[in-house]
Amino acid sequence: MLLRPVHDRLKGADGFVSLEVSPYLAMDTKGTIAEAKRLWKHVNRKNLMVKVPATPEGLPAIQHLTSEGISINITLLFSRKAYVQVAEAYLAGLEKYAAGGGDPSHVASVASFFVSRIDTAADKLPRREDRASERSHREGAGWPR
């Protein structure tokens, strides 16, 4: 009940709660769809997003669930390529939902990209302060820029 008033006040722009399907279903399209539908029906709140993994088996589930008007939070997203595949599945699902008379403005999604993978790579790059300090040190020693 904490986030539902936020969701209502902001007309669905925020205030969502996410529940995930079992991670054991990450490689099972039919199982993911069945569990997501079960969660959606059981919770019965328009501010629910069901977490679905961006695995090859999750992509058809994303499209299927979206085509039924179920809001989703895509997880296990590690690459731009996977993100593009997820976006295509989501949009195809929305198009099918709209073609069947559904109102796509009530279907929300989040793509939870694992930023830690980028953070880890970025941590290995020299920091701006380190580069500035190194440049200052070189200039003080008479090295060229």
PDB file of C-alpha atoms in Angstrom:
ATOM      1  CA  MET A   1       0.000   0.000   0.000  1.00  0.00           C
ATOM      2  CA  LEU A   2       3.002   2.294   0.357  1.00  0.00           C
ATOM      3  CA  LEU A   3       3.676   2.814  -3.347  1.00  0.00           C
ATOM      4  CA  ARG A   4       0.145   2.492  -4.718  1.00  0.00           C
ATOM      5  CA  PRO A   5      -0.801   6.090  -3.767  1.00  0.00           C
ATOM      6  CA  VAL A   6       2.335   7.311  -5.564  1.00  0.00           C
ATOM      7  CA  HIS A   7       1.371   5.269  -8.622  1.00  0.00           C
ATOM      8  CA  ASP A   8      -2.173   6.651  -8.586  1.00  0.00           C
ATOM      9  CA  ARG A   9      -1.134  10.265  -7.967  1.00  0.00           C
ATOM     10  CA  LEU A  10       1.436  10.168 -10.787  1.00  0.00           C
ATOM     11  CA  LYS A  11      -0.948   8.350 -13.143  1.00  0.00           C
ATOM     12  CA  GLY A  12       1.322   5.322 -13.495  1.00  0.00           C
ATOM     13  CA  ALA A  13       4.566   7.232 -14.054  1.00  0.00           C
ATOM     14  CA  ASP A  14       6.102   5.853 -10.830  1.00  0.00           C
ATOM     15  CA  GLY A  15       5.233   3.850  -7.730  1.00  0.00           C
ATOM     16  CA  PHE A  16       5.803   0.359  -9.094  1.00  0.00           C
ATOM     17  CA  VAL A  17       6.686  -2.759  -7.132  1.00  0.00           C
ATOM     18  CA  SER A  18       8.559  -5.638  -8.776  1.00  0.00           C
ATOM     19  CA  LEU A  19       8.295  -9.336  -8.025  1.00  0.00           C
ATOM     20  CA  GLU A  20      10.455 -11.829  -9.837  1.00  0.00           C
ATOM     21  CA  VAL A  21       9.744 -15.214 -11.262  1.00  0.00           C
ATOM     22  CA  SER A  22      11.931 -17.929  -9.807  1.00  0.00           C
ATOM     23  CA  PRO A  23      15.504 -17.800 -11.099  1.00  0.00           C
ATOM     24  CA  TYR A  24      15.159 -21.540 -11.722  1.00  0.00           C
ATOM     25  CA  LEU A  25      12.851 -20.622 -14.615  1.00  0.00           C
ATOM     26  CA  ALA A  26      15.382 -18.394 -16.417  1.00  0.00           C
ATOM     27  CA  MET A  27      15.858 -21.042 -19.118  1.00  0.00           C
ATOM     28  CA  ASP A  28      12.175 -22.060 -19.305  1.00  0.00           C
ATOM     29  CA  THR A  29       9.930 -19.873 -21.490  1.00  0.00           C
ATOM     30  CA  LYS A  30       6.659 -21.634 -20.642  1.00  0.00           C
ATOM     31  CA  GLY A  31       7.494 -21.791 -16.944  1.00  0.00           C
ATOM     32  CA  THR A  32       8.403 -18.090 -16.882  1.00  0.00           C
ATOM     33  CA  ILE A  33       5.138 -17.161 -18.602  1.00  0.00           C
ATOM     34  CA  ALA A  34       3.061 -19.328 -16.263  1.00  0.00           C
ATOM     35  CA  GLU A  35       4.757 -17.983 -13.122  1.00  0.00           C
ATOM     36  CA  ALA A  36       4.528 -14.355 -14.286  1.00  0.00           C
ATOM     37  CA  LYS A  37       0.813 -14.768 -15.017  1.00  0.00           C
ATOM     38  CA  ARG A  38       0.304 -16.388 -11.617  1.00  0.00           C
ATOM     39  CA  LEU A  39       2.026 -13.480  -9.861  1.00  0.00           C
ATOM     40  CA  TRP A  40       0.117 -10.902 -11.931  1.00  0.00           C
ATOM     41  CA  LYS A  41      -3.231 -12.536 -11.150  1.00  0.00           C
ATOM     42  CA  HIS A  42      -2.483 -13.194  -7.479  1.00  0.00           C
ATOM     43  CA  VAL A  43      -1.224  -9.690  -6.669  1.00  0.00           C
ATOM     44  CA  ASN A  44      -3.868  -8.020  -8.849  1.00  0.00           C
ATOM     45  CA  ARG A  45      -2.378  -4.514  -8.618  1.00  0.00           C
ATOM     46  CA  LYS A  46      -1.802  -2.246 -11.588  1.00  0.00           C
ATOM     47  CA  ASN A  47       1.485  -1.027 -10.089  1.00  0.00           C
ATOM     48  CA  LEU A  48       3.078  -4.477 -10.226  1.00  0.00           C
ATOM     49  CA  MET A  49       5.964  -5.241 -12.570  1.00  0.00           C
ATOM     50  CA  VAL A  50       6.980  -8.853 -12.953  1.00  0.00           C
ATOM     51  CA  LYS A  51      10.708  -9.434 -13.295  1.00  0.00           C
ATOM     52  CA  VAL A  52      11.598 -11.528 -16.330  1.00  0.00           C
ATOM     53  CA  PRO A  53      15.178 -12.490 -17.249  1.00  0.00           C
ATOM     54  CA  ALA A  54      16.654 -11.330 -20.560  1.00  0.00           C
ATOM     55  CA  THR A  55      17.817 -14.857 -21.401  1.00  0.00           C
ATOM     56  CA  PRO A  56      17.166 -16.311 -24.858  1.00  0.00           C
ATOM     57  CA  GLU A  57      14.231 -18.173 -23.277  1.00  0.00           C
ATOM     58  CA  GLY A  58      13.050 -14.999 -21.557  1.00  0.00           C
ATOM     59  CA  LEU A  59      12.711 -13.010 -24.794  1.00  0.00           C
ATOM     60  CA  PRO A  60       9.584 -14.838 -26.019  1.00  0.00           C
ATOM     61  CA  ALA A  61       8.171 -14.588 -22.484  1.00  0.00           C
ATOM     62  CA  ILE A  62       8.723 -10.808 -22.544  1.00  0.00           C
ATOM     63  CA  GLN A  63       6.827 -10.525 -25.820  1.00  0.00           C
ATOM     64  CA  HIS A  64       4.043 -12.850 -24.684  1.00  0.00           C
ATOM     65  CA  LEU A  65       3.504 -11.184 -21.310  1.00  0.00           C
ATOM     66  CA  THR A  66       3.569  -7.700 -22.783  1.00  0.00           C
ATOM     67  CA  SER A  67       1.050  -8.796 -25.417  1.00  0.00           C
ATOM     68  CA  GLU A  68      -1.287  -9.625 -22.532  1.00  0.00           C
ATOM     69  CA  GLY A  69      -0.859  -6.228 -20.888  1.00  0.00           C
ATOM     70  CA  ILE A  70       1.448  -7.388 -18.090  1.00  0.00           C
ATOM     71  CA  SER A  71       4.034  -4.810 -16.980  1.00  0.00           C
ATOM     72  CA  ILE A  72       7.540  -6.210 -16.811  1.00  0.00           C
ATOM     73  CA  ASN A  73      10.944  -5.477 -15.299  1.00  0.00           C
ATOM     74  CA  ILE A  74      13.618  -7.110 -17.421  1.00  0.00           C
ATOM     75  CA  THR A  75      16.604  -8.453 -15.486  1.00  0.00           C
ATOM     76  CA  LEU A  76      19.855 -10.261 -16.304  1.00  0.00           C
ATOM     77  CA  LEU A  77      20.640  -7.666 -18.947  1.00  0.00           C
ATOM     78  CA  PHE A  78      24.379  -7.609 -19.603  1.00  0.00           C
ATOM     79  CA  SER A  79      24.909  -6.260 -23.119  1.00  0.00           C
ATOM     80  CA  ARG A  80      23.652  -3.751 -25.654  1.00  0.00           C
ATOM     81  CA  LYS A  81      22.818  -6.611 -28.009  1.00  0.00           C
ATOM     82  CA  ALA A  82      20.558  -8.195 -25.380  1.00  0.00           C
ATOM     83  CA  TYR A  83      18.996  -4.787 -24.700  1.00  0.00           C
ATOM     84  CA  VAL A  84      18.082  -4.398 -28.381  1.00  0.00           C
ATOM     85  CA  GLN A  85      16.549  -7.886 -28.390  1.00  0.00           C
ATOM     86  CA  VAL A  86      14.555  -7.062 -25.260  1.00  0.00           C
ATOM     87  CA  ALA A  87      13.315  -3.770 -26.754  1.00  0.00           C
ATOM     88  CA  GLU A  88      12.224  -5.560 -29.926  1.00  0.00           C
ATOM     89  CA  ALA A  89      10.375  -8.236 -27.930  1.00  0.00           C
ATOM     90  CA  TYR A  90       8.705  -5.606 -25.756  1.00  0.00           C
ATOM     91  CA  LEU A  91       7.607  -3.487 -28.720  1.00  0.00           C
ATOM     92  CA  ALA A  92       6.298  -6.523 -30.609  1.00  0.00           C
ATOM     93  CA  GLY A  93       4.282  -7.464 -27.525  1.00  0.00           C
ATOM     94  CA  LEU A  94       2.900  -3.929 -27.189  1.00  0.00           C
ATOM     95  CA  GLU A  95       1.911  -3.876 -30.860  1.00  0.00           C
ATOM     96  CA  LYS A  96       0.052  -7.167 -30.455  1.00  0.00           C
ATOM     97  CA  TYR A  97      -1.637  -5.889 -27.291  1.00  0.00           C
ATOM     98  CA  ALA A  98      -2.761  -2.698 -29.035  1.00  0.00           C
ATOM     99  CA  ALA A  99      -3.915  -4.621 -32.123  1.00  0.00           C
ATOM    100  CA  GLY A 100      -6.143  -6.686 -29.837  1.00  0.00           C
ATOM    101  CA  GLY A 101      -7.752  -3.554 -28.410  1.00  0.00           C
ATOM    102  CA  GLY A 102      -5.555  -3.140 -25.341  1.00  0.00           C
ATOM    103  CA  ASP A 103      -4.404   0.269 -24.157  1.00  0.00           C
ATOM    104  CA  PRO A 104      -0.579   0.171 -24.217  1.00  0.00           C
ATOM    105  CA  SER A 105      -0.339   3.279 -22.038  1.00  0.00           C
ATOM    106  CA  HIS A 106      -1.129   0.997 -19.078  1.00  0.00           C
ATOM    107  CA  VAL A 107       1.756  -1.368 -19.792  1.00  0.00           C
ATOM    108  CA  ALA A 108       5.023  -0.335 -18.158  1.00  0.00           C
ATOM    109  CA  SER A 109       8.497  -1.725 -18.407  1.00  0.00           C
ATOM    110  CA  VAL A 110      11.945  -1.321 -16.935  1.00  0.00           C
ATOM    111  CA  ALA A 111      15.121  -2.775 -18.374  1.00  0.00           C
ATOM    112  CA  SER A 112      17.440  -3.290 -15.418  1.00  0.00           C
ATOM    113  CA  PHE A 113      20.862  -3.176 -17.051  1.00  0.00           C
ATOM    114  CA  PHE A 114      23.621  -4.557 -14.834  1.00  0.00           C
ATOM    115  CA  VAL A 115      25.706  -1.425 -14.440  1.00  0.00           C
ATOM    116  CA  SER A 116      28.199  -3.233 -12.238  1.00  0.00           C
ATOM    117  CA  ARG A 117      29.663  -4.799 -15.395  1.00  0.00           C
ATOM    118  CA  ILE A 118      30.310  -1.323 -16.778  1.00  0.00           C
ATOM    119  CA  ASP A 119      31.503  -0.094 -13.378  1.00  0.00           C
ATOM    120  CA  THR A 120      34.020  -2.912 -13.186  1.00  0.00           C
ATOM    121  CA  ALA A 121      35.392  -2.056 -16.635  1.00  0.00           C
ATOM    122  CA  ALA A 122      35.418   1.663 -15.844  1.00  0.00           C
ATOM    123  CA  ASP A 123      37.272   1.036 -12.571  1.00  0.00           C
ATOM    124  CA  LYS A 124      40.185  -0.270 -14.615  1.00  0.00           C
ATOM    125  CA  LEU A 125      40.450   2.988 -16.584  1.00  0.00           C
ATOM    126  CA  PRO A 126      42.636   5.812 -15.264  1.00  0.00           C
ATOM    127  CA  ARG A 127      40.636   8.394 -13.357  1.00  0.00           C
ATOM    128  CA  ARG A 128      40.583  12.027 -14.428  1.00  0.00           C
ATOM    129  CA  GLU A 129      42.317  13.051 -11.197  1.00  0.00           C
ATOM    130  CA  ASP A 130      44.985  10.392 -11.752  1.00  0.00           C
ATOM    131  CA  ARG A 131      45.581  11.588 -15.308  1.00  0.00           C
ATOM    132  CA  ALA A 132      45.764  15.227 -14.160  1.00  0.00           C
ATOM    133  CA  SER A 133      48.208  14.312 -11.390  1.00  0.00           C
ATOM    134  CA  GLU A 134      50.297  12.267 -13.810  1.00  0.00           C
ATOM    135  CA  ARG A 135      50.326  15.145 -16.338  1.00  0.00           C
ATOM    136  CA  SER A 136      51.361  17.596 -13.595  1.00  0.00           C
ATOM    137  CA  HIS A 137      54.119  15.246 -12.506  1.00  0.00           C
ATOM    138  CA  ARG A 138      55.388  14.859 -16.088  1.00  0.00           C
ATOM    139  CA  GLU A 139      55.307  18.610 -16.682  1.00  0.00           C
ATOM    140  CA  GLY A 140      57.203  19.200 -13.429  1.00  0.00           C
ATOM    141  CA  ALA A 141      59.850  16.766 -14.585  1.00  0.00           C
ATOM    142  CA  GLY A 142      60.141  18.613 -17.900  1.00  0.00           C
ATOM    143  CA  TRP A 143      58.429  15.881 -19.968  1.00  0.00           C
ATOM    144  CA  PRO A 144      56.467  16.845 -23.044  1.00  0.00           C
ATOM    145  CA  ARG A 145      52.703  16.784 -22.858  1.00  0.00           C
TER     146      ARG A 145
END
